[in-house]
Every structure is written in C-alpha cells, then in structure tokens.
Amino acid sequence: MLARAHLLERLHDLVMMALVWLIDIVVIGVKVLGGRIEVNPVLRFGLWAAAVCVVGAGIALLGALLVLLQHYSENLPG
C-alpha cells in the first residue's frame, strides 16, 4: 500500500511539472505574439497563423459536439 501511495505521489509531481512547463510555453508564446520578445517576423506570423487555426479547430470541435448532442437528444425515449 505504501508503494502505491508513493507511486501516486510521484505521478502527481510529474503531472504538476508538466503543467508548469506548458504554462511557461504559453507565456512565452503570448509574449512573442504581443511583441514583447523580439523575434523574426516570419516566426511571429507563423505563431499567429497557428493561434488562429487552434481557435478555428476549437470552434469546429464545439460545433461537432453540439451536433452530436442534438442527435443524441433526438433519440432519447419519451
């Protein structure tokens, strides 16, 4: 039982560290997009294009989930 608790604690630490790294990457990306970090304009344009694509993909996913929810609710008995 002690080994399992230790393993879960280590897994928790690993997940938290991964989240910290992800937040650091997002902060750097926002600084680049906002112009606070000097980078090649091509890189900045590419990051903006990627950000727009991610937003578009999120909207498309939300729309697809809403359509699936509508189909599911139409097939409910009653």
PDB file of N, CA and C in Angstrom:
ATOM      1  N   MET A   1       0.818  -1.184   0.000  1.00  0.00           N
ATOM      2  CA  MET A   1       0.000   0.000   0.000  1.00  0.00           C
ATOM      3  C   MET A   1       0.869   1.258   0.000  1.00  0.00           C
ATOM      4  N   LEU A   2       1.972   1.210   0.728  1.00  0.00           N
ATOM      5  CA  LEU A   2       2.870   2.356   0.795  1.00  0.00           C
ATOM      6  C   LEU A   2       3.511   2.622  -0.563  1.00  0.00           C
ATOM      7  N   ALA A   3       3.849   1.553  -1.287  1.00  0.00           N
ATOM      8  CA  ALA A   3       4.463   1.721  -2.600  1.00  0.00           C
ATOM      9  C   ALA A   3       3.486   2.383  -3.570  1.00  0.00           C
ATOM     10  N   ARG A   4       2.206   2.017  -3.477  1.00  0.00           N
ATOM     11  CA  ARG A   4       1.211   2.611  -4.360  1.00  0.00           C
ATOM     12  C   ARG A   4       1.046   4.100  -4.054  1.00  0.00           C
ATOM     13  N   ALA A   5       1.019   4.457  -2.789  1.00  0.00           N
ATOM     14  CA  ALA A   5       0.898   5.859  -2.402  1.00  0.00           C
ATOM     15  C   ALA A   5       2.105   6.656  -2.892  1.00  0.00           C
ATOM     16  N   HIS A   6       3.276   6.066  -2.780  1.00  0.00           N
ATOM     17  CA  HIS A   6       4.484   6.737  -3.256  1.00  0.00           C
ATOM     18  C   HIS A   6       4.425   6.913  -4.772  1.00  0.00           C
ATOM     19  N   LEU A   7       3.948   5.899  -5.482  1.00  0.00           N
ATOM     20  CA  LEU A   7       3.836   5.976  -6.935  1.00  0.00           C
ATOM     21  C   LEU A   7       2.845   7.064  -7.341  1.00  0.00           C
ATOM     22  N   LEU A   8       1.707   7.147  -6.651  1.00  0.00           N
ATOM     23  CA  LEU A   8       0.725   8.185  -6.956  1.00  0.00           C
ATOM     24  C   LEU A   8       1.281   9.575  -6.670  1.00  0.00           C
ATOM     25  N   GLU A   9       2.066   9.693  -5.616  1.00  0.00           N
ATOM     26  CA  GLU A   9       2.684  10.983  -5.303  1.00  0.00           C
ATOM     27  C   GLU A   9       3.666  11.386  -6.392  1.00  0.00           C
ATOM     28  N   ARG A  10       4.447  10.449  -6.868  1.00  0.00           N
ATOM     29  CA  ARG A  10       5.408  10.740  -7.943  1.00  0.00           C
ATOM     30  C   ARG A  10       4.681  11.106  -9.236  1.00  0.00           C
ATOM     31  N   LEU A  11       3.577  10.409  -9.522  1.00  0.00           N
ATOM     32  CA  LEU A  11       2.791  10.713 -10.712  1.00  0.00           C
ATOM     33  C   LEU A  11       2.195  12.115 -10.611  1.00  0.00           C
ATOM     34  N   HIS A  12       1.710  12.465  -9.434  1.00  0.00           N
ATOM     35  CA  HIS A  12       1.170  13.808  -9.208  1.00  0.00           C
ATOM     36  C   HIS A  12       2.246  14.863  -9.439  1.00  0.00           C
ATOM     37  N   ASP A  13       3.441  14.631  -8.923  1.00  0.00           N
ATOM     38  CA  ASP A  13       4.542  15.575  -9.121  1.00  0.00           C
ATOM     39  C   ASP A  13       4.883  15.721 -10.602  1.00  0.00           C
ATOM     40  N   LEU A  14       4.873  14.616 -11.329  1.00  0.00           N
ATOM     41  CA  LEU A  14       5.192  14.645 -12.756  1.00  0.00           C
ATOM     42  C   LEU A  14       4.140  15.430 -13.535  1.00  0.00           C
ATOM     43  N   VAL A  15       2.881  15.218 -13.224  1.00  0.00           N
ATOM     44  CA  VAL A  15       1.808  15.942 -13.904  1.00  0.00           C
ATOM     45  C   VAL A  15       1.889  17.431 -13.591  1.00  0.00           C
ATOM     46  N   MET A  16       2.154  17.772 -12.355  1.00  0.00           N
ATOM     47  CA  MET A  16       2.256  19.183 -11.988  1.00  0.00           C
ATOM     48  C   MET A  16       3.436  19.853 -12.692  1.00  0.00           C
ATOM     49  N   MET A  17       4.552  19.153 -12.810  1.00  0.00           N
ATOM     50  CA  MET A  17       5.705  19.716 -13.507  1.00  0.00           C
ATOM     51  C   MET A  17       5.399  19.899 -14.994  1.00  0.00           C
ATOM     52  N   ALA A  18       4.682  18.955 -15.582  1.00  0.00           N
ATOM     53  CA  ALA A  18       4.298  19.090 -16.989  1.00  0.00           C
ATOM     54  C   ALA A  18       3.381  20.299 -17.182  1.00  0.00           C
ATOM     55  N   LEU A  19       2.474  20.529 -16.248  1.00  0.00           N
ATOM     56  CA  LEU A  19       1.600  21.700 -16.337  1.00  0.00           C
ATOM     57  C   LEU A  19       2.389  23.001 -16.212  1.00  0.00           C
ATOM     58  N   VAL A  20       3.383  23.021 -15.355  1.00  0.00           N
ATOM     59  CA  VAL A  20       4.235  24.213 -15.219  1.00  0.00           C
ATOM     60  C   VAL A  20       4.973  24.480 -16.522  1.00  0.00           C
ATOM     61  N   TRP A  21       5.517  23.439 -17.138  1.00  0.00           N
ATOM     62  CA  TRP A  21       6.207  23.614 -18.422  1.00  0.00           C
ATOM     63  C   TRP A  21       5.244  24.112 -19.493  1.00  0.00           C
ATOM     64  N   LEU A  22       4.043  23.579 -19.525  1.00  0.00           N
ATOM     65  CA  LEU A  22       3.051  24.002 -20.508  1.00  0.00           C
ATOM     66  C   LEU A  22       2.685  25.475 -20.306  1.00  0.00           C
ATOM     67  N   ILE A  23       2.513  25.886 -19.065  1.00  0.00           N
ATOM     68  CA  ILE A  23       2.198  27.286 -18.783  1.00  0.00           C
ATOM     69  C   ILE A  23       3.358  28.185 -19.202  1.00  0.00           C
ATOM     70  N   ASP A  24       4.594  27.760 -18.957  1.00  0.00           N
ATOM     71  CA  ASP A  24       5.758  28.541 -19.386  1.00  0.00           C
ATOM     72  C   ASP A  24       5.777  28.718 -20.899  1.00  0.00           C
ATOM     73  N   ILE A  25       5.477  27.663 -21.637  1.00  0.00           N
ATOM     74  CA  ILE A  25       5.464  27.735 -23.102  1.00  0.00           C
ATOM     75  C   ILE A  25       4.368  28.684 -23.574  1.00  0.00           C
ATOM     76  N   VAL A  26       3.201  28.623 -22.954  1.00  0.00           N
ATOM     77  CA  VAL A  26       2.102  29.519 -23.330  1.00  0.00           C
ATOM     78  C   VAL A  26       2.475  30.972 -23.042  1.00  0.00           C
ATOM     79  N   VAL A  27       3.107  31.232 -21.910  1.00  0.00           N
ATOM     80  CA  VAL A  27       3.509  32.603 -21.568  1.00  0.00           C
ATOM     81  C   VAL A  27       4.522  33.128 -22.580  1.00  0.00           C
ATOM     82  N   ILE A  28       5.488  32.315 -22.955  1.00  0.00           N
ATOM     83  CA  ILE A  28       6.472  32.743 -23.959  1.00  0.00           C
ATOM     84  C   ILE A  28       5.784  33.013 -25.290  1.00  0.00           C
ATOM     85  N   GLY A  29       4.854  32.143 -25.680  1.00  0.00           N
ATOM     86  CA  GLY A  29       4.115  32.351 -26.929  1.00  0.00           C
ATOM     87  C   GLY A  29       3.320  33.644 -26.919  1.00  0.00           C
ATOM     88  N   VAL A  30       2.680  33.950 -25.806  1.00  0.00           N
ATOM     89  CA  VAL A  30       1.908  35.195 -25.704  1.00  0.00           C
ATOM     90  C   VAL A  30       2.837  36.403 -25.777  1.00  0.00           C
ATOM     91  N   LYS A  31       3.997  36.308 -25.155  1.00  0.00           N
ATOM     92  CA  LYS A  31       4.959  37.413 -25.231  1.00  0.00           C
ATOM     93  C   LYS A  31       5.437  37.625 -26.662  1.00  0.00           C
ATOM     94  N   VAL A  32       5.663  36.542 -27.389  1.00  0.00           N
ATOM     95  CA  VAL A  32       6.093  36.658 -28.785  1.00  0.00           C
ATOM     96  C   VAL A  32       4.973  37.261 -29.624  1.00  0.00           C
ATOM     97  N   LEU A  33       3.742  36.759 -29.443  1.00  0.00           N
ATOM     98  CA  LEU A  33       2.615  37.278 -30.219  1.00  0.00           C
ATOM     99  C   LEU A  33       2.349  38.743 -29.906  1.00  0.00           C
ATOM    100  N   GLY A  34       2.557  39.140 -28.673  1.00  0.00           N
ATOM    101  CA  GLY A  34       2.309  40.520 -28.273  1.00  0.00           C
ATOM    102  C   GLY A  34       3.427  41.479 -28.623  1.00  0.00           C
ATOM    103  N   GLY A  35       4.554  40.972 -29.092  1.00  0.00           N
ATOM    104  CA  GLY A  35       5.652  41.839 -29.485  1.00  0.00           C
ATOM    105  C   GLY A  35       6.600  42.203 -28.361  1.00  0.00           C
ATOM    106  N   ARG A  36       6.462  41.577 -27.207  1.00  0.00           N
ATOM    107  CA  ARG A  36       7.350  41.905 -26.087  1.00  0.00           C
ATOM    108  C   ARG A  36       8.701  41.217 -26.213  1.00  0.00           C
ATOM    109  N   ILE A  37       8.780  40.174 -27.041  1.00  0.00           N
ATOM    110  CA  ILE A  37      10.043  39.487 -27.320  1.00  0.00           C
ATOM    111  C   ILE A  37      10.337  39.683 -28.803  1.00  0.00           C
ATOM    112  N   GLU A  38      11.527  40.176 -29.108  1.00  0.00           N
ATOM    113  CA  GLU A  38      11.916  40.400 -30.496  1.00  0.00           C
ATOM    114  C   GLU A  38      12.254  39.070 -31.165  1.00  0.00           C
ATOM    115  N   VAL A  39      11.493  38.746 -32.204  1.00  0.00           N
ATOM    116  CA  VAL A  39      11.748  37.536 -32.985  1.00  0.00           C
ATOM    117  C   VAL A  39      11.605  37.885 -34.457  1.00  0.00           C
ATOM    118  N   ASN A  40      11.978  36.935 -35.296  1.00  0.00           N
ATOM    119  CA  ASN A  40      11.821  37.082 -36.733  1.00  0.00           C
ATOM    120  C   ASN A  40      10.332  37.274 -37.043  1.00  0.00           C
ATOM    121  N   PRO A  41       9.996  38.239 -37.903  1.00  0.00           N
ATOM    122  CA  PRO A  41       8.579  38.461 -38.237  1.00  0.00           C
ATOM    123  C   PRO A  41       7.897  37.234 -38.846  1.00  0.00           C
ATOM    124  N   VAL A  42       8.662  36.403 -39.529  1.00  0.00           N
ATOM    125  CA  VAL A  42       8.076  35.186 -40.104  1.00  0.00           C
ATOM    126  C   VAL A  42       7.623  34.249 -38.988  1.00  0.00           C
ATOM    127  N   LEU A  43       8.414  34.154 -37.927  1.00  0.00           N
ATOM    128  CA  LEU A  43       8.031  33.324 -36.785  1.00  0.00           C
ATOM    129  C   LEU A  43       6.779  33.881 -36.118  1.00  0.00           C
ATOM    130  N   ARG A  44       6.729  35.197 -35.949  1.00  0.00           N
ATOM    131  CA  ARG A  44       5.546  35.808 -35.334  1.00  0.00           C
ATOM    132  C   ARG A  44       4.308  35.558 -36.193  1.00  0.00           C
ATOM    133  N   PHE A  45       4.440  35.703 -37.510  1.00  0.00           N
ATOM    134  CA  PHE A  45       3.306  35.441 -38.402  1.00  0.00           C
ATOM    135  C   PHE A  45       2.877  33.978 -38.312  1.00  0.00           C
ATOM    136  N   GLY A  46       3.854  33.071 -38.259  1.00  0.00           N
ATOM    137  CA  GLY A  46       3.524  31.648 -38.136  1.00  0.00           C
ATOM    138  C   GLY A  46       2.810  31.331 -36.836  1.00  0.00           C
ATOM    139  N   LEU A  47       3.237  31.967 -35.748  1.00  0.00           N
ATOM    140  CA  LEU A  47       2.557  31.756 -34.466  1.00  0.00           C
ATOM    141  C   LEU A  47       1.133  32.303 -34.497  1.00  0.00           C
ATOM    142  N   TRP A  48       0.941  33.457 -35.150  1.00  0.00           N
ATOM    143  CA  TRP A  48      -0.421  33.982 -35.272  1.00  0.00           C
ATOM    144  C   TRP A  48      -1.285  33.041 -36.101  1.00  0.00           C
ATOM    145  N   ALA A  49      -0.732  32.516 -37.197  1.00  0.00           N
ATOM    146  CA  ALA A  49      -1.494  31.576 -38.028  1.00  0.00           C
ATOM    147  C   ALA A  49      -1.855  30.327 -37.230  1.00  0.00           C
ATOM    148  N   ALA A  50      -0.906  29.828 -36.435  1.00  0.00           N
ATOM    149  CA  ALA A  50      -1.178  28.650 -35.608  1.00  0.00           C
ATOM    150  C   ALA A  50      -2.251  28.956 -34.566  1.00  0.00           C
ATOM    151  N   ALA A  51      -2.198  30.136 -33.964  1.00  0.00           N
ATOM    152  CA  ALA A  51      -3.196  30.504 -32.955  1.00  0.00           C
ATOM    153  C   ALA A  51      -4.586  30.599 -33.575  1.00  0.00           C
ATOM    154  N   VAL A  52      -4.677  31.184 -34.770  1.00  0.00           N
ATOM    155  CA  VAL A  52      -5.973  31.278 -35.452  1.00  0.00           C
ATOM    156  C   VAL A  52      -6.490  29.888 -35.804  1.00  0.00           C
ATOM    157  N   CYS A  53      -5.597  29.000 -36.239  1.00  0.00           N
ATOM    158  CA  CYS A  53      -6.003  27.626 -36.560  1.00  0.00           C
ATOM    159  C   CYS A  53      -6.496  26.883 -35.322  1.00  0.00           C
ATOM    160  N   VAL A  54      -5.837  27.085 -34.200  1.00  0.00           N
ATOM    161  CA  VAL A  54      -6.267  26.421 -32.955  1.00  0.00           C
ATOM    162  C   VAL A  54      -7.645  26.921 -32.539  1.00  0.00           C
ATOM    163  N   VAL A  55      -7.875  28.224 -32.649  1.00  0.00           N
ATOM    164  CA  VAL A  55      -9.195  28.765 -32.312  1.00  0.00           C
ATOM    165  C   VAL A  55     -10.251  28.211 -33.265  1.00  0.00           C
ATOM    166  N   GLY A  56      -9.928  28.157 -34.551  1.00  0.00           N
ATOM    167  CA  GLY A  56     -10.871  27.600 -35.526  1.00  0.00           C
ATOM    168  C   GLY A  56     -11.173  26.137 -35.265  1.00  0.00           C
ATOM    169  N   ALA A  57     -10.145  25.372 -34.918  1.00  0.00           N
ATOM    170  CA  ALA A  57     -10.356  23.956 -34.607  1.00  0.00           C
ATOM    171  C   ALA A  57     -11.211  23.795 -33.354  1.00  0.00           C
ATOM    172  N   GLY A  58     -11.010  24.654 -32.372  1.00  0.00           N
ATOM    173  CA  GLY A  58     -11.828  24.599 -31.162  1.00  0.00           C
ATOM    174  C   GLY A  58     -13.287  24.904 -31.450  1.00  0.00           C
ATOM    175  N   ILE A  59     -13.536  25.892 -32.303  1.00  0.00           N
ATOM    176  CA  ILE A  59     -14.915  26.225 -32.671  1.00  0.00           C
ATOM    177  C   ILE A  59     -15.549  25.083 -33.450  1.00  0.00           C
ATOM    178  N   ALA A  60     -14.783  24.470 -34.367  1.00  0.00           N
ATOM    179  CA  ALA A  60     -15.306  23.334 -35.133  1.00  0.00           C
ATOM    180  C   ALA A  60     -15.611  22.151 -34.221  1.00  0.00           C
ATOM    181  N   LEU A  61     -14.746  21.896 -33.257  1.00  0.00           N
ATOM    182  CA  LEU A  61     -14.983  20.803 -32.314  1.00  0.00           C
ATOM    183  C   LEU A  61     -16.227  21.072 -31.475  1.00  0.00           C
ATOM    184  N   LEU A  62     -16.387  22.296 -31.023  1.00  0.00           N
ATOM    185  CA  LEU A  62     -17.577  22.646 -30.252  1.00  0.00           C
ATOM    186  C   LEU A  62     -18.844  22.462 -31.086  1.00  0.00           C
ATOM    187  N   GLY A  63     -18.799  22.871 -32.342  1.00  0.00           N
ATOM    188  CA  GLY A  63     -19.947  22.681 -33.226  1.00  0.00           C
ATOM    189  C   GLY A  63     -20.264  21.216 -33.441  1.00  0.00           C
ATOM    190  N   ALA A  64     -19.229  20.396 -33.650  1.00  0.00           N
ATOM    191  CA  ALA A  64     -19.442  18.959 -33.842  1.00  0.00           C
ATOM    192  C   ALA A  64     -20.033  18.322 -32.589  1.00  0.00           C
ATOM    193  N   LEU A  65     -19.554  18.730 -31.428  1.00  0.00           N
ATOM    194  CA  LEU A  65     -20.104  18.184 -30.182  1.00  0.00           C
ATOM    195  C   LEU A  65     -21.560  18.601 -29.981  1.00  0.00           C
ATOM    196  N   LEU A  66     -21.895  19.810 -30.381  1.00  0.00           N
ATOM    197  CA  LEU A  66     -23.291  20.245 -30.277  1.00  0.00           C
ATOM    198  C   LEU A  66     -24.192  19.451 -31.214  1.00  0.00           C
ATOM    199  N   VAL A  67     -23.720  19.151 -32.420  1.00  0.00           N
ATOM    200  CA  VAL A  67     -24.496  18.328 -33.354  1.00  0.00           C
ATOM    201  C   VAL A  67     -24.675  16.927 -32.791  1.00  0.00           C
ATOM    202  N   LEU A  68     -23.619  16.353 -32.234  1.00  0.00           N
ATOM    203  CA  LEU A  68     -23.736  15.024 -31.624  1.00  0.00           C
ATOM    204  C   LEU A  68     -24.710  15.038 -30.452  1.00  0.00           C
ATOM    205  N   LEU A  69     -24.678  16.090 -29.656  1.00  0.00           N
ATOM    206  CA  LEU A  69     -25.613  16.205 -28.538  1.00  0.00           C
ATOM    207  C   LEU A  69     -27.052  16.307 -29.032  1.00  0.00           C
ATOM    208  N   GLN A  70     -27.258  17.029 -30.124  1.00  0.00           N
ATOM    209  CA  GLN A  70     -28.600  17.142 -30.685  1.00  0.00           C
ATOM    210  C   GLN A  70     -29.092  15.788 -31.188  1.00  0.00           C
ATOM    211  N   HIS A  71     -28.234  15.048 -31.904  1.00  0.00           N
ATOM    212  CA  HIS A  71     -28.622  13.716 -32.384  1.00  0.00           C
ATOM    213  C   HIS A  71     -28.916  12.786 -31.214  1.00  0.00           C
ATOM    214  N   TYR A  72     -28.120  12.871 -30.176  1.00  0.00           N
ATOM    215  CA  TYR A  72     -28.337  12.025 -29.001  1.00  0.00           C
ATOM    216  C   TYR A  72     -29.665  12.360 -28.331  1.00  0.00           C
ATOM    217  N   SER A  73     -29.946  13.663 -28.187  1.00  0.00           N
ATOM    218  CA  SER A  73     -31.182  14.056 -27.500  1.00  0.00           C
ATOM    219  C   SER A  73     -32.423  13.739 -28.332  1.00  0.00           C
ATOM    220  N   GLU A  74     -32.306  13.705 -29.661  1.00  0.00           N
ATOM    221  CA  GLU A  74     -33.442  13.341 -30.508  1.00  0.00           C
ATOM    222  C   GLU A  74     -33.789  11.868 -30.382  1.00  0.00           C
ATOM    223  N   ASN A  75     -32.822  11.033 -30.054  1.00  0.00           N
ATOM    224  CA  ASN A  75     -33.039   9.591 -29.973  1.00  0.00           C
ATOM    225  C   ASN A  75     -33.400   9.120 -28.573  1.00  0.00           C
ATOM    226  N   LEU A  76     -33.542  10.032 -27.625  1.00  0.00           N
ATOM    227  CA  LEU A  76     -33.935   9.631 -26.276  1.00  0.00           C
ATOM    228  C   LEU A  76     -35.410   9.241 -26.261  1.00  0.00           C
ATOM    229  N   PRO A  77     -35.750   8.190 -25.531  1.00  0.00           N
ATOM    230  CA  PRO A  77     -37.170   7.806 -25.471  1.00  0.00           C
ATOM    231  C   PRO A  77     -37.978   8.834 -24.674  1.00  0.00           C
ATOM    232  N   GLY A  78     -39.208   9.016 -25.091  1.00  0.00           N
ATOM    233  CA  GLY A  78     -40.104   9.884 -24.334  1.00  0.00           C
ATOM    234  C   GLY A  78     -40.318  11.135 -25.028  1.00  0.00           C
TER     235      GLY A  78
END
